[in-house]
Each structure stands twice: as C-alpha cells, then as structure tokens.
Amino acid sequence: TSGNPLERQVVDITLKKLAIAERFGVPLVVAGAGEVEHEDQLETLYSHLREIGDAAAKRGITYCFETHPGICCDHRKMLKTMADLDHPHLKLNFDTGNIFYYNEHIECEIALSKVCHHVKHIHLKDTSGEYRQWYFPAIGHGGAVDFFGVLQLMRTIGFQGPYSLEIEGVAEKEELSLEEYQQRIVDSVKHLKTCGYFDQPTT
C-alpha cells in the first residue's frame, strides 16, 4: 500500500505498482481502500478506486482491500463499499487479526460470513482478540481466531485461497533470534495443518 488513495499522488503510485505486479504475473494485490474525514470526500475516493480497479482489470489483476481503518474497517463498511463500487476487480482481503484490532465487540467468523462472497484473499493472523492490542503471535497461540471455522466457511463457498500467513509479533517483547522467528513459522504451519489447510478439498 502507498497511503490513502483519496490522494491523487497515491493513486498515481498505485498505478505504477500495478504495472510492476503485472510484469511478475501477480493476479492479486492487497492494499488499503482508504478513508475520508468528511462524507463529501467519499465520491472522490470512490472515483479513484474505480480508476485503480479499471487499471487492475486491464492487467488481469484483482485489487483486494485490506482490513484497515476507513471504508473497509468492519464487515458493515465492507459490504457498503462493495455495493457502492460494484467493480469486478475491486474485492476484499479479510484479515483475521485486524478485524479484532480495529473493532470492539466483534466476532471474526460472523464478520467473515457476512462478506465472504466478496473475499478473494485472506490474511491468516492470530490474536488475543483485544481491541488495539498488538498481539499477533504464531498461529494457534492467540486464542481469538477459529482457523478451522474460517477454513470450513470459505470452503463452503468454493474459496480455495490464496491465504497468506502473517505473524506480526507481540508488543513489548525483546527482539527474537532468527531461530525463534523461524519457530513461529513452524508452529503456525503445524497448527494450520491440524486445521486442514494443507488438505485437498473434497468435491
């Protein structure tokens, strides 16, 4: 992401990045949808996002909005944004950790169930589920996300990925060694295997 696409210069940078992504054969990119301070800015933001969507379409790319503050912060805003834009190359990235970090009193699986048909990419991130608490440990060590439930929900609608693993760490902890970072990845993959992420879906 390059900033808030409400700003013209951010749009221009994003268009250049889409050209680079195309050269590498990338079919999906994840970036922020942006935010507005005043309602009268919304149509400008939408216009810029449609421009990005049109450029992505020409390059065979789908631009997936990250679960970040702004117009895709929670499932209600995501649904409104998807309905208002109605663009085949502007879809959602659902972040299982960020949905807790940026929202109070929310359930990950319920939120995902509301928007799942618009989701083209998922960030698998664990968390303790506390609002604005930077606690993103190895998958299976946070406790708030039902990764098995996420997988089953998405398989019921035919989604087969991609999923990206995100381990952003825990605040107020000492810097880990390389081996400790690697162990977080090992632990995460092990947990995802027990949930069935590496199994071939049955037809």
Short mmCIF file of C-alpha atoms in Angstrom, two decimals:
data_model
loop_
_atom_site.label_atom_id
_atom_site.label_comp_id
_atom_site.label_asym_id
_atom_site.label_seq_id
_atom_site.Cartn_x
_atom_site.Cartn_y
_atom_site.Cartn_z
CA THR A 1 0.00 0.00 0.00
CA SER A 2 1.19 3.52 -0.71
CA GLY A 3 -1.10 5.58 1.53
CA ASN A 4 -4.64 6.83 1.26
CA PRO A 5 -5.97 6.54 -2.33
CA LEU A 6 -8.11 9.59 -1.64
CA GLU A 7 -4.93 11.47 -2.57
CA ARG A 8 -4.11 11.78 -6.27
CA GLN A 9 -0.40 11.09 -5.81
CA VAL A 10 -1.19 7.81 -4.05
CA VAL A 11 -3.32 6.73 -7.00
CA ASP A 12 -0.50 7.52 -9.41
CA ILE A 13 1.98 5.48 -7.38
CA THR A 14 -0.51 2.62 -7.14
CA LEU A 15 -0.95 2.55 -10.92
CA LYS A 16 2.82 2.22 -11.32
CA LYS A 17 2.88 -0.62 -8.80
CA LEU A 18 0.14 -2.43 -10.72
CA ALA A 19 2.34 -2.29 -13.83
CA ILE A 20 5.18 -3.88 -11.86
CA ALA A 21 2.86 -6.53 -10.44
CA GLU A 22 1.73 -7.43 -13.95
CA ARG A 23 5.35 -7.95 -15.06
CA PHE A 24 5.72 -10.54 -12.30
CA GLY A 25 2.46 -12.25 -13.24
CA VAL A 26 0.76 -11.32 -9.96
CA PRO A 27 -3.03 -11.88 -10.14
CA LEU A 28 -3.94 -10.39 -6.73
CA VAL A 29 -2.64 -7.41 -4.78
CA VAL A 30 -3.61 -6.32 -1.26
CA ALA A 31 -3.76 -2.65 -0.31
CA GLY A 32 -5.80 -0.16 1.66
CA ALA A 33 -9.16 1.06 0.44
CA GLY A 34 -8.61 4.44 2.05
CA GLU A 35 -10.57 6.66 4.37
CA VAL A 36 -12.31 10.02 4.40
CA GLU A 37 -12.67 12.70 7.04
CA HIS A 38 -15.85 14.14 5.57
CA GLU A 39 -18.71 12.48 3.71
CA ASP A 40 -18.30 14.83 0.75
CA GLN A 41 -14.88 13.25 0.08
CA LEU A 42 -16.36 9.80 -0.44
CA GLU A 43 -17.19 10.18 -4.12
CA THR A 44 -13.63 11.32 -4.85
CA LEU A 45 -12.29 8.26 -3.07
CA TYR A 46 -14.70 6.02 -4.98
CA SER A 47 -13.68 7.63 -8.27
CA HIS A 48 -10.02 6.97 -7.51
CA LEU A 49 -10.72 3.37 -6.51
CA ARG A 50 -12.70 2.76 -9.70
CA GLU A 51 -9.73 4.12 -11.66
CA ILE A 52 -7.47 1.68 -9.82
CA GLY A 53 -9.95 -1.13 -10.46
CA ASP A 54 -10.09 -0.35 -14.18
CA ALA A 55 -6.30 -0.30 -14.39
CA ALA A 56 -6.09 -3.58 -12.49
CA ALA A 57 -8.64 -5.15 -14.84
CA LYS A 58 -6.59 -4.24 -17.89
CA ARG A 59 -3.62 -6.01 -16.32
CA GLY A 60 -5.53 -9.09 -15.21
CA ILE A 61 -5.21 -8.17 -11.54
CA THR A 62 -7.74 -8.03 -8.72
CA TYR A 63 -7.13 -5.31 -6.14
CA CYS A 64 -8.10 -6.55 -2.66
CA PHE A 65 -8.95 -4.08 0.10
CA GLU A 66 -7.16 -4.72 3.38
CA THR A 67 -8.99 -4.77 6.74
CA HIS A 68 -7.76 -1.33 7.76
CA PRO A 69 -9.31 1.85 9.18
CA GLY A 70 -11.60 3.61 6.76
CA ILE A 71 -14.19 2.25 4.37
CA CYS A 72 -13.21 -1.41 4.91
CA CYS A 73 -12.67 -1.43 8.67
CA ASP A 74 -15.51 -3.82 9.54
CA HIS A 75 -17.98 -6.05 7.73
CA ARG A 76 -20.71 -3.40 7.57
CA LYS A 77 -18.42 -0.90 5.88
CA MET A 78 -17.02 -3.61 3.64
CA LEU A 79 -20.50 -4.54 2.45
CA LYS A 80 -21.39 -0.90 1.75
CA THR A 81 -18.14 -0.33 -0.11
CA MET A 82 -18.59 -3.44 -2.25
CA ALA A 83 -22.17 -2.47 -3.08
CA ASP A 84 -21.31 1.15 -3.87
CA LEU A 85 -18.32 0.35 -6.06
CA ASP A 86 -19.72 -2.83 -7.67
CA HIS A 87 -16.46 -3.45 -9.54
CA PRO A 88 -15.34 -6.97 -10.55
CA HIS A 89 -11.66 -6.17 -9.92
CA LEU A 90 -12.13 -4.46 -6.54
CA LYS A 91 -12.63 -7.10 -3.87
CA LEU A 92 -11.70 -7.80 -0.26
CA ASN A 93 -8.75 -9.14 1.66
CA PHE A 94 -10.04 -10.33 5.03
CA ASP A 95 -7.53 -10.14 7.88
CA THR A 96 -8.44 -12.41 10.79
CA GLY A 97 -6.30 -10.42 13.22
CA ASN A 98 -7.04 -6.89 12.10
CA ILE A 99 -10.79 -7.40 12.39
CA PHE A 100 -10.25 -7.62 16.16
CA TYR A 101 -7.52 -4.99 16.37
CA TYR A 102 -9.59 -2.25 14.75
CA ASN A 103 -13.01 -3.16 16.16
CA GLU A 104 -14.59 -3.72 19.55
CA HIS A 105 -17.27 -6.33 20.24
CA ILE A 106 -16.86 -8.28 17.03
CA GLU A 107 -16.66 -11.96 16.10
CA CYS A 108 -14.26 -12.88 13.32
CA GLU A 109 -16.26 -15.77 11.86
CA ILE A 110 -19.54 -13.85 11.91
CA ALA A 111 -17.94 -10.85 10.21
CA LEU A 112 -16.34 -13.09 7.60
CA SER A 113 -19.62 -14.87 6.93
CA LYS A 114 -21.23 -11.54 6.04
CA VAL A 115 -18.64 -10.62 3.41
CA CYS A 116 -17.19 -13.99 2.34
CA HIS A 117 -18.58 -13.81 -1.22
CA HIS A 118 -16.52 -10.65 -1.80
CA VAL A 119 -13.29 -12.09 -0.38
CA LYS A 120 -10.53 -13.01 -2.81
CA HIS A 121 -7.61 -13.18 -0.39
CA ILE A 122 -7.21 -13.88 3.34
CA HIS A 123 -4.53 -12.89 5.80
CA LEU A 124 -4.27 -15.61 8.44
CA LYS A 125 -3.22 -13.78 11.59
CA ASP A 126 -3.76 -14.84 15.18
CA THR A 127 -4.55 -12.52 18.09
CA SER A 128 -5.79 -12.44 21.65
CA GLY A 129 -8.81 -10.56 20.33
CA GLU A 130 -8.26 -7.43 22.40
CA TYR A 131 -9.02 -4.06 20.81
CA ARG A 132 -5.88 -2.16 19.75
CA GLN A 133 -3.59 -4.68 21.45
CA TRP A 134 -0.56 -5.51 19.33
CA TYR A 135 -0.58 -9.23 19.99
CA PHE A 136 -0.07 -11.27 16.82
CA PRO A 137 1.82 -14.42 17.82
CA ALA A 138 2.28 -17.70 15.96
CA ILE A 139 -0.94 -19.14 14.56
CA GLY A 140 -2.67 -21.13 17.28
CA HIS A 141 -1.10 -19.12 20.11
CA GLY A 142 -3.53 -16.19 20.21
CA GLY A 143 -6.82 -17.84 21.01
CA ALA A 144 -9.32 -15.50 19.38
CA VAL A 145 -9.47 -16.90 15.85
CA ASP A 146 -11.10 -20.22 14.96
CA PHE A 147 -8.90 -21.09 11.99
CA PHE A 148 -10.72 -24.36 11.40
CA GLY A 149 -14.00 -22.44 11.25
CA VAL A 150 -12.55 -19.91 8.82
CA LEU A 151 -11.40 -22.69 6.51
CA GLN A 152 -14.72 -24.52 6.61
CA LEU A 153 -16.71 -21.36 5.94
CA MET A 154 -14.61 -20.42 2.95
CA ARG A 155 -14.66 -23.94 1.53
CA THR A 156 -18.46 -23.98 1.63
CA ILE A 157 -18.47 -21.12 -0.89
CA GLY A 158 -15.75 -22.68 -3.04
CA PHE A 159 -12.87 -20.47 -1.95
CA GLN A 160 -9.54 -22.34 -2.24
CA GLY A 161 -7.17 -19.50 -1.47
CA PRO A 162 -4.84 -17.85 -1.55
CA TYR A 163 -4.20 -17.48 2.15
CA SER A 164 -1.17 -15.54 3.39
CA LEU A 165 0.44 -16.20 6.75
CA GLU A 166 1.06 -13.09 8.85
CA ILE A 167 3.00 -13.15 12.11
CA GLU A 168 3.48 -9.54 13.17
CA GLY A 169 4.73 -10.27 16.67
CA VAL A 170 3.89 -9.18 20.18
CA ALA A 171 4.40 -5.68 21.59
CA GLU A 172 6.83 -5.08 24.46
CA LYS A 173 8.81 -8.22 23.78
CA GLU A 174 12.55 -8.41 23.26
CA GLU A 175 13.83 -8.88 19.73
CA LEU A 176 13.65 -12.55 18.80
CA SER A 177 16.54 -14.55 17.44
CA LEU A 178 16.38 -15.87 13.89
CA GLU A 179 15.68 -19.34 15.27
CA GLU A 180 12.77 -18.01 17.36
CA TYR A 181 11.25 -16.29 14.32
CA GLN A 182 11.61 -19.49 12.35
CA GLN A 183 9.95 -21.46 15.15
CA ARG A 184 6.91 -19.18 14.96
CA ILE A 185 6.55 -20.13 11.32
CA VAL A 186 6.98 -23.83 12.12
CA ASP A 187 4.37 -23.61 14.90
CA SER A 188 1.97 -21.72 12.63
CA VAL A 189 2.23 -24.23 9.79
CA LYS A 190 1.77 -27.10 12.23
CA HIS A 191 -1.44 -25.57 13.57
CA LEU A 192 -2.78 -24.85 10.10
CA LYS A 193 -2.08 -28.44 9.11
CA THR A 194 -4.18 -29.68 12.04
CA CYS A 195 -6.98 -27.40 10.81
CA GLY A 196 -6.84 -28.90 7.32
CA TYR A 197 -5.35 -26.02 5.33
CA PHE A 198 -2.96 -28.33 3.52
CA ASP A 199 -5.56 -30.97 2.71
CA GLN A 200 -7.02 -31.18 -0.74
CA PRO A 201 -10.70 -30.10 -0.55
CA THR A 202 -13.21 -32.82 -1.35
CA THR A 203 -15.53 -32.21 -4.26
#
